[in-house]
């Protein structure tokens, strides 16, 4: 037998308007707001015991991986200022500062 009254309130409550979505988190490296694609990056690589994750653009993560080894990333840890002190990273962040949040480009391969 159907209930005369709903346990969860009137039917109109089901179709109420959704609240605005919160703004996207800023990128850990460049500080720009992230776009539709958010990469959750381990500042200290998982292979080195890292557990924390930070939001980043895909292009920013590719740049870090191309310029640093896992050992170097482990030494820097969550200190983004130490990473920005490296000239290639500072040059990249200055270049990408005015780009669209969903901007992507090819990044040079790791120099070995």
N, C-alpha and C. Protein backbone atom coordinates (compact mmCIF):
# COMPACT_ATOMS: atom_id res chain seq x y z
N UNK A 1 0.85 -1.16 0.00
CA UNK A 1 0.00 0.00 0.00
C UNK A 1 0.90 1.24 0.00
N UNK A 2 0.60 2.20 -0.82
CA UNK A 2 1.42 3.41 -0.95
C UNK A 2 1.18 4.34 0.23
N UNK A 3 2.17 5.12 0.58
CA UNK A 3 2.04 6.08 1.66
C UNK A 3 1.22 7.27 1.18
N UNK A 4 0.47 7.83 2.09
CA UNK A 4 -0.32 9.01 1.75
C UNK A 4 0.58 10.23 1.68
N UNK A 5 1.60 10.30 2.56
CA UNK A 5 2.55 11.41 2.58
C UNK A 5 3.96 10.85 2.51
N UNK A 6 4.83 11.50 1.78
CA UNK A 6 6.21 11.05 1.62
C UNK A 6 6.99 11.24 2.92
N UNK A 7 7.92 10.35 3.18
CA UNK A 7 8.79 10.48 4.34
C UNK A 7 9.80 11.61 4.17
N UNK A 8 10.10 11.97 2.93
CA UNK A 8 11.18 12.90 2.63
C UNK A 8 10.70 14.29 2.26
N UNK A 9 9.48 14.62 2.48
CA UNK A 9 8.98 15.95 2.19
C UNK A 9 8.19 15.97 0.89
N UNK A 10 7.66 17.14 0.55
CA UNK A 10 6.84 17.24 -0.65
C UNK A 10 7.65 17.01 -1.93
N UNK A 11 6.96 16.68 -2.99
CA UNK A 11 7.55 16.37 -4.28
C UNK A 11 8.33 17.56 -4.84
N UNK A 12 7.92 18.77 -4.55
CA UNK A 12 8.57 19.95 -5.10
C UNK A 12 10.02 20.07 -4.65
N UNK A 13 10.37 19.55 -3.48
CA UNK A 13 11.73 19.64 -2.99
C UNK A 13 12.72 18.85 -3.85
N UNK A 14 12.24 17.84 -4.55
CA UNK A 14 13.12 17.01 -5.36
C UNK A 14 13.67 17.81 -6.54
N UNK A 15 12.89 18.72 -7.09
CA UNK A 15 13.28 19.46 -8.28
C UNK A 15 13.72 20.89 -7.99
N UNK A 16 14.21 21.15 -6.83
CA UNK A 16 14.66 22.50 -6.52
C UNK A 16 15.94 22.79 -7.29
N UNK A 17 16.21 24.07 -7.47
CA UNK A 17 17.37 24.47 -8.26
C UNK A 17 18.66 24.14 -7.51
N UNK A 18 19.66 23.72 -8.26
CA UNK A 18 20.95 23.37 -7.68
C UNK A 18 21.72 24.64 -7.33
N UNK A 19 22.48 24.58 -6.29
CA UNK A 19 23.33 25.71 -5.90
C UNK A 19 24.50 25.82 -6.88
N UNK A 20 25.12 26.99 -6.94
CA UNK A 20 26.24 27.17 -7.85
C UNK A 20 27.41 26.29 -7.42
N UNK A 21 28.12 25.80 -8.42
CA UNK A 21 29.28 24.96 -8.14
C UNK A 21 30.40 25.83 -7.58
N UNK A 22 31.18 25.29 -6.65
CA UNK A 22 32.28 26.08 -6.10
C UNK A 22 33.33 26.35 -7.19
N UNK A 23 34.10 27.42 -7.05
CA UNK A 23 35.11 27.70 -8.06
C UNK A 23 36.18 26.61 -8.08
N UNK A 24 36.78 26.36 -9.24
CA UNK A 24 37.80 25.31 -9.29
C UNK A 24 39.02 25.68 -8.45
N UNK A 25 39.69 24.69 -7.90
CA UNK A 25 40.86 24.99 -7.06
C UNK A 25 42.00 25.53 -7.93
N UNK A 26 42.86 26.35 -7.36
CA UNK A 26 43.99 26.85 -8.14
C UNK A 26 45.06 25.78 -8.32
N UNK A 27 45.80 25.90 -9.39
CA UNK A 27 46.91 24.99 -9.67
C UNK A 27 48.00 25.20 -8.62
N UNK A 28 48.57 24.12 -8.14
CA UNK A 28 49.59 24.17 -7.11
C UNK A 28 50.86 24.85 -7.61
N UNK A 29 51.21 24.66 -8.88
CA UNK A 29 52.46 25.20 -9.40
C UNK A 29 52.31 26.63 -9.90
N UNK A 30 51.35 26.87 -10.80
CA UNK A 30 51.26 28.19 -11.45
C UNK A 30 50.26 29.12 -10.77
N UNK A 31 49.35 28.60 -9.97
CA UNK A 31 48.39 29.44 -9.26
C UNK A 31 47.17 29.83 -10.06
N UNK A 32 47.11 29.46 -11.35
CA UNK A 32 45.92 29.76 -12.16
C UNK A 32 44.79 28.82 -11.77
N UNK A 33 43.52 29.24 -11.97
CA UNK A 33 42.43 28.31 -11.68
C UNK A 33 42.48 27.11 -12.64
N UNK A 34 42.18 25.94 -12.12
CA UNK A 34 42.18 24.75 -12.97
C UNK A 34 40.95 24.77 -13.85
N UNK A 35 41.02 24.10 -14.98
CA UNK A 35 39.91 24.06 -15.92
C UNK A 35 39.03 22.85 -15.69
N UNK A 36 38.53 22.28 -16.78
CA UNK A 36 37.66 21.13 -16.67
C UNK A 36 38.43 19.87 -16.28
N UNK A 37 39.71 19.80 -16.65
CA UNK A 37 40.53 18.65 -16.31
C UNK A 37 41.48 19.01 -15.18
N UNK A 38 41.36 18.31 -14.08
CA UNK A 38 42.23 18.53 -12.93
C UNK A 38 43.07 17.27 -12.75
N UNK A 39 44.39 17.45 -12.69
CA UNK A 39 45.30 16.34 -12.43
C UNK A 39 45.68 16.41 -10.96
N UNK A 40 45.49 15.31 -10.26
CA UNK A 40 45.87 15.26 -8.84
C UNK A 40 47.27 14.68 -8.78
N UNK A 41 48.23 15.55 -8.48
CA UNK A 41 49.65 15.24 -8.54
C UNK A 41 50.20 14.96 -7.15
N UNK A 42 51.11 13.99 -7.06
CA UNK A 42 51.82 13.71 -5.81
C UNK A 42 53.11 14.52 -5.82
N UNK A 43 53.22 15.60 -5.03
CA UNK A 43 54.46 16.39 -4.99
C UNK A 43 55.67 15.54 -4.61
N UNK A 44 55.49 14.66 -3.64
CA UNK A 44 56.50 13.66 -3.33
C UNK A 44 55.99 12.38 -4.01
N UNK A 45 56.76 11.83 -4.95
CA UNK A 45 56.28 10.66 -5.69
C UNK A 45 55.87 9.51 -4.78
N UNK A 46 54.88 8.76 -5.22
CA UNK A 46 54.40 7.62 -4.44
C UNK A 46 55.52 6.61 -4.21
N UNK A 47 56.42 6.48 -5.19
CA UNK A 47 57.52 5.53 -5.04
C UNK A 47 58.49 5.95 -3.94
N UNK A 48 58.40 7.22 -3.52
CA UNK A 48 59.26 7.74 -2.46
C UNK A 48 58.49 7.96 -1.17
N UNK A 49 57.27 7.41 -1.07
CA UNK A 49 56.49 7.49 0.15
C UNK A 49 55.52 8.66 0.21
N UNK A 50 55.31 9.34 -0.89
CA UNK A 50 54.40 10.48 -0.90
C UNK A 50 52.95 10.05 -0.82
N UNK A 51 52.17 10.76 -0.02
CA UNK A 51 50.75 10.47 0.12
C UNK A 51 49.89 11.67 -0.24
N UNK A 52 50.41 12.87 -0.06
CA UNK A 52 49.63 14.09 -0.33
C UNK A 52 49.45 14.27 -1.82
N UNK A 53 48.29 14.82 -2.20
CA UNK A 53 48.04 15.16 -3.59
C UNK A 53 47.62 16.62 -3.67
N UNK A 54 47.96 17.25 -4.80
CA UNK A 54 47.63 18.65 -5.02
C UNK A 54 47.02 18.79 -6.42
N UNK A 55 46.09 19.75 -6.62
CA UNK A 55 45.51 19.94 -7.95
C UNK A 55 46.48 20.67 -8.86
N UNK A 56 46.56 20.20 -10.10
CA UNK A 56 47.45 20.83 -11.08
C UNK A 56 46.84 20.74 -12.46
N UNK A 57 47.34 21.58 -13.38
CA UNK A 57 47.04 21.43 -14.80
C UNK A 57 47.90 20.29 -15.32
N UNK A 58 47.43 19.63 -16.36
CA UNK A 58 48.22 18.55 -16.96
C UNK A 58 49.56 19.05 -17.49
N UNK A 59 49.55 20.25 -18.10
CA UNK A 59 50.78 20.80 -18.67
C UNK A 59 51.78 21.16 -17.57
N UNK A 60 51.31 21.58 -16.43
CA UNK A 60 52.21 21.91 -15.31
C UNK A 60 52.84 20.63 -14.75
N UNK A 61 52.06 19.57 -14.64
CA UNK A 61 52.60 18.30 -14.16
C UNK A 61 53.63 17.75 -15.14
N UNK A 62 53.35 17.84 -16.43
CA UNK A 62 54.30 17.35 -17.43
C UNK A 62 55.62 18.11 -17.35
N UNK A 63 55.54 19.40 -17.09
CA UNK A 63 56.75 20.21 -16.98
C UNK A 63 57.58 19.78 -15.78
N UNK A 64 56.94 19.54 -14.65
CA UNK A 64 57.68 19.08 -13.47
C UNK A 64 58.35 17.74 -13.72
N UNK A 65 57.62 16.82 -14.32
CA UNK A 65 58.16 15.49 -14.57
C UNK A 65 59.32 15.55 -15.56
N UNK A 66 59.25 16.47 -16.54
CA UNK A 66 60.32 16.59 -17.53
C UNK A 66 61.58 17.24 -16.97
N UNK A 67 61.46 18.01 -15.90
CA UNK A 67 62.60 18.76 -15.39
C UNK A 67 63.20 18.20 -14.11
N UNK A 68 62.50 17.32 -13.41
CA UNK A 68 63.00 16.81 -12.13
C UNK A 68 62.92 15.29 -12.09
N UNK A 69 63.85 14.69 -11.37
CA UNK A 69 63.79 13.26 -11.11
C UNK A 69 62.94 13.05 -9.85
N UNK A 70 62.60 11.81 -9.57
CA UNK A 70 61.83 11.51 -8.36
C UNK A 70 62.60 11.90 -7.11
N UNK A 71 63.90 11.70 -7.12
CA UNK A 71 64.71 12.06 -5.95
C UNK A 71 64.68 13.57 -5.70
N UNK A 72 64.77 14.35 -6.78
CA UNK A 72 64.71 15.81 -6.63
C UNK A 72 63.35 16.26 -6.13
N UNK A 73 62.29 15.65 -6.65
CA UNK A 73 60.94 16.00 -6.18
C UNK A 73 60.76 15.62 -4.72
N UNK A 74 61.36 14.53 -4.31
CA UNK A 74 61.27 14.13 -2.91
C UNK A 74 61.97 15.14 -2.02
N UNK A 75 63.12 15.65 -2.45
CA UNK A 75 63.85 16.64 -1.66
C UNK A 75 63.08 17.93 -1.51
N UNK A 76 62.37 18.35 -2.56
CA UNK A 76 61.62 19.60 -2.51
C UNK A 76 60.32 19.45 -1.73
N UNK A 77 59.72 18.27 -1.79
CA UNK A 77 58.49 18.01 -1.05
C UNK A 77 57.37 18.95 -1.49
N UNK A 78 56.68 19.56 -0.54
CA UNK A 78 55.56 20.45 -0.82
C UNK A 78 55.99 21.91 -0.98
N UNK A 79 57.29 22.17 -1.05
CA UNK A 79 57.80 23.53 -1.15
C UNK A 79 57.78 23.99 -2.61
N UNK A 80 56.70 24.63 -3.02
CA UNK A 80 56.57 25.08 -4.40
C UNK A 80 57.54 26.22 -4.70
N UNK A 81 57.89 27.02 -3.71
CA UNK A 81 58.83 28.12 -3.93
C UNK A 81 60.21 27.60 -4.34
N UNK A 82 60.63 26.47 -3.79
CA UNK A 82 61.91 25.88 -4.17
C UNK A 82 61.88 25.41 -5.62
N UNK A 83 60.73 24.88 -6.06
CA UNK A 83 60.61 24.47 -7.47
C UNK A 83 60.63 25.67 -8.39
N UNK A 84 59.96 26.76 -7.98
CA UNK A 84 59.91 27.96 -8.80
C UNK A 84 61.25 28.68 -8.86
N UNK A 85 62.19 28.35 -7.98
CA UNK A 85 63.51 28.96 -8.00
C UNK A 85 64.35 28.45 -9.18
N UNK A 86 63.98 27.31 -9.75
CA UNK A 86 64.70 26.78 -10.90
C UNK A 86 64.32 27.56 -12.15
N UNK A 87 65.31 28.06 -12.91
CA UNK A 87 65.02 28.90 -14.07
C UNK A 87 64.07 28.29 -15.11
N UNK A 88 64.19 26.98 -15.46
CA UNK A 88 63.24 26.45 -16.46
C UNK A 88 61.78 26.47 -15.97
N UNK A 89 61.59 26.21 -14.69
CA UNK A 89 60.23 26.20 -14.13
C UNK A 89 59.70 27.63 -14.06
N UNK A 90 60.51 28.57 -13.61
CA UNK A 90 60.09 29.97 -13.53
C UNK A 90 59.74 30.49 -14.93
N UNK A 91 60.54 30.13 -15.93
CA UNK A 91 60.28 30.56 -17.31
C UNK A 91 58.95 29.99 -17.81
N UNK A 92 58.70 28.71 -17.49
CA UNK A 92 57.45 28.08 -17.89
C UNK A 92 56.25 28.75 -17.23
N UNK A 93 56.32 29.00 -15.92
CA UNK A 93 55.20 29.60 -15.19
C UNK A 93 54.92 31.01 -15.71
N UNK A 94 55.96 31.76 -16.01
CA UNK A 94 55.76 33.10 -16.58
C UNK A 94 55.10 33.02 -17.95
N UNK A 95 55.49 32.02 -18.75
CA UNK A 95 54.93 31.84 -20.09
C UNK A 95 53.46 31.42 -20.04
N UNK A 96 53.11 30.52 -19.13
CA UNK A 96 51.77 29.96 -19.09
C UNK A 96 50.79 30.85 -18.31
N UNK A 97 51.28 31.90 -17.68
CA UNK A 97 50.44 32.73 -16.78
C UNK A 97 49.21 33.30 -17.47
N UNK A 98 49.30 33.69 -18.73
CA UNK A 98 48.17 34.31 -19.42
C UNK A 98 47.40 33.36 -20.32
N UNK A 99 47.66 32.08 -20.22
CA UNK A 99 46.97 31.09 -21.04
C UNK A 99 45.63 30.69 -20.41
N UNK A 100 44.77 30.11 -21.24
CA UNK A 100 43.47 29.60 -20.80
C UNK A 100 43.68 28.44 -19.82
N UNK A 101 42.80 28.26 -18.82
CA UNK A 101 42.98 27.15 -17.86
C UNK A 101 43.03 25.77 -18.53
N UNK A 102 42.36 25.58 -19.67
CA UNK A 102 42.38 24.27 -20.34
C UNK A 102 43.43 24.20 -21.44
N UNK A 103 44.39 25.12 -21.45
CA UNK A 103 45.44 25.15 -22.46
C UNK A 103 46.35 23.94 -22.32
N UNK A 104 46.66 23.31 -23.45
CA UNK A 104 47.61 22.19 -23.46
C UNK A 104 48.60 22.41 -24.59
N UNK A 105 49.78 21.89 -24.44
CA UNK A 105 50.82 21.95 -25.46
C UNK A 105 51.77 20.79 -25.21
N UNK A 106 52.58 20.48 -26.22
CA UNK A 106 53.55 19.41 -26.03
C UNK A 106 54.73 19.95 -25.23
N UNK A 107 55.24 19.13 -24.37
CA UNK A 107 56.36 19.47 -23.51
C UNK A 107 57.55 18.63 -23.94
N UNK A 108 58.74 19.20 -23.89
CA UNK A 108 59.93 18.46 -24.28
C UNK A 108 60.13 17.26 -23.36
N UNK A 109 60.74 16.25 -23.90
CA UNK A 109 60.99 15.03 -23.14
C UNK A 109 62.05 15.25 -22.08
N UNK A 110 62.12 14.35 -21.15
CA UNK A 110 63.10 14.42 -20.08
C UNK A 110 64.51 14.35 -20.66
N UNK A 111 65.38 15.25 -20.21
CA UNK A 111 66.77 15.25 -20.66
C UNK A 111 67.55 14.22 -19.86
N UNK A 112 68.04 13.19 -20.50
CA UNK A 112 68.78 12.13 -19.79
C UNK A 112 70.20 12.10 -20.24
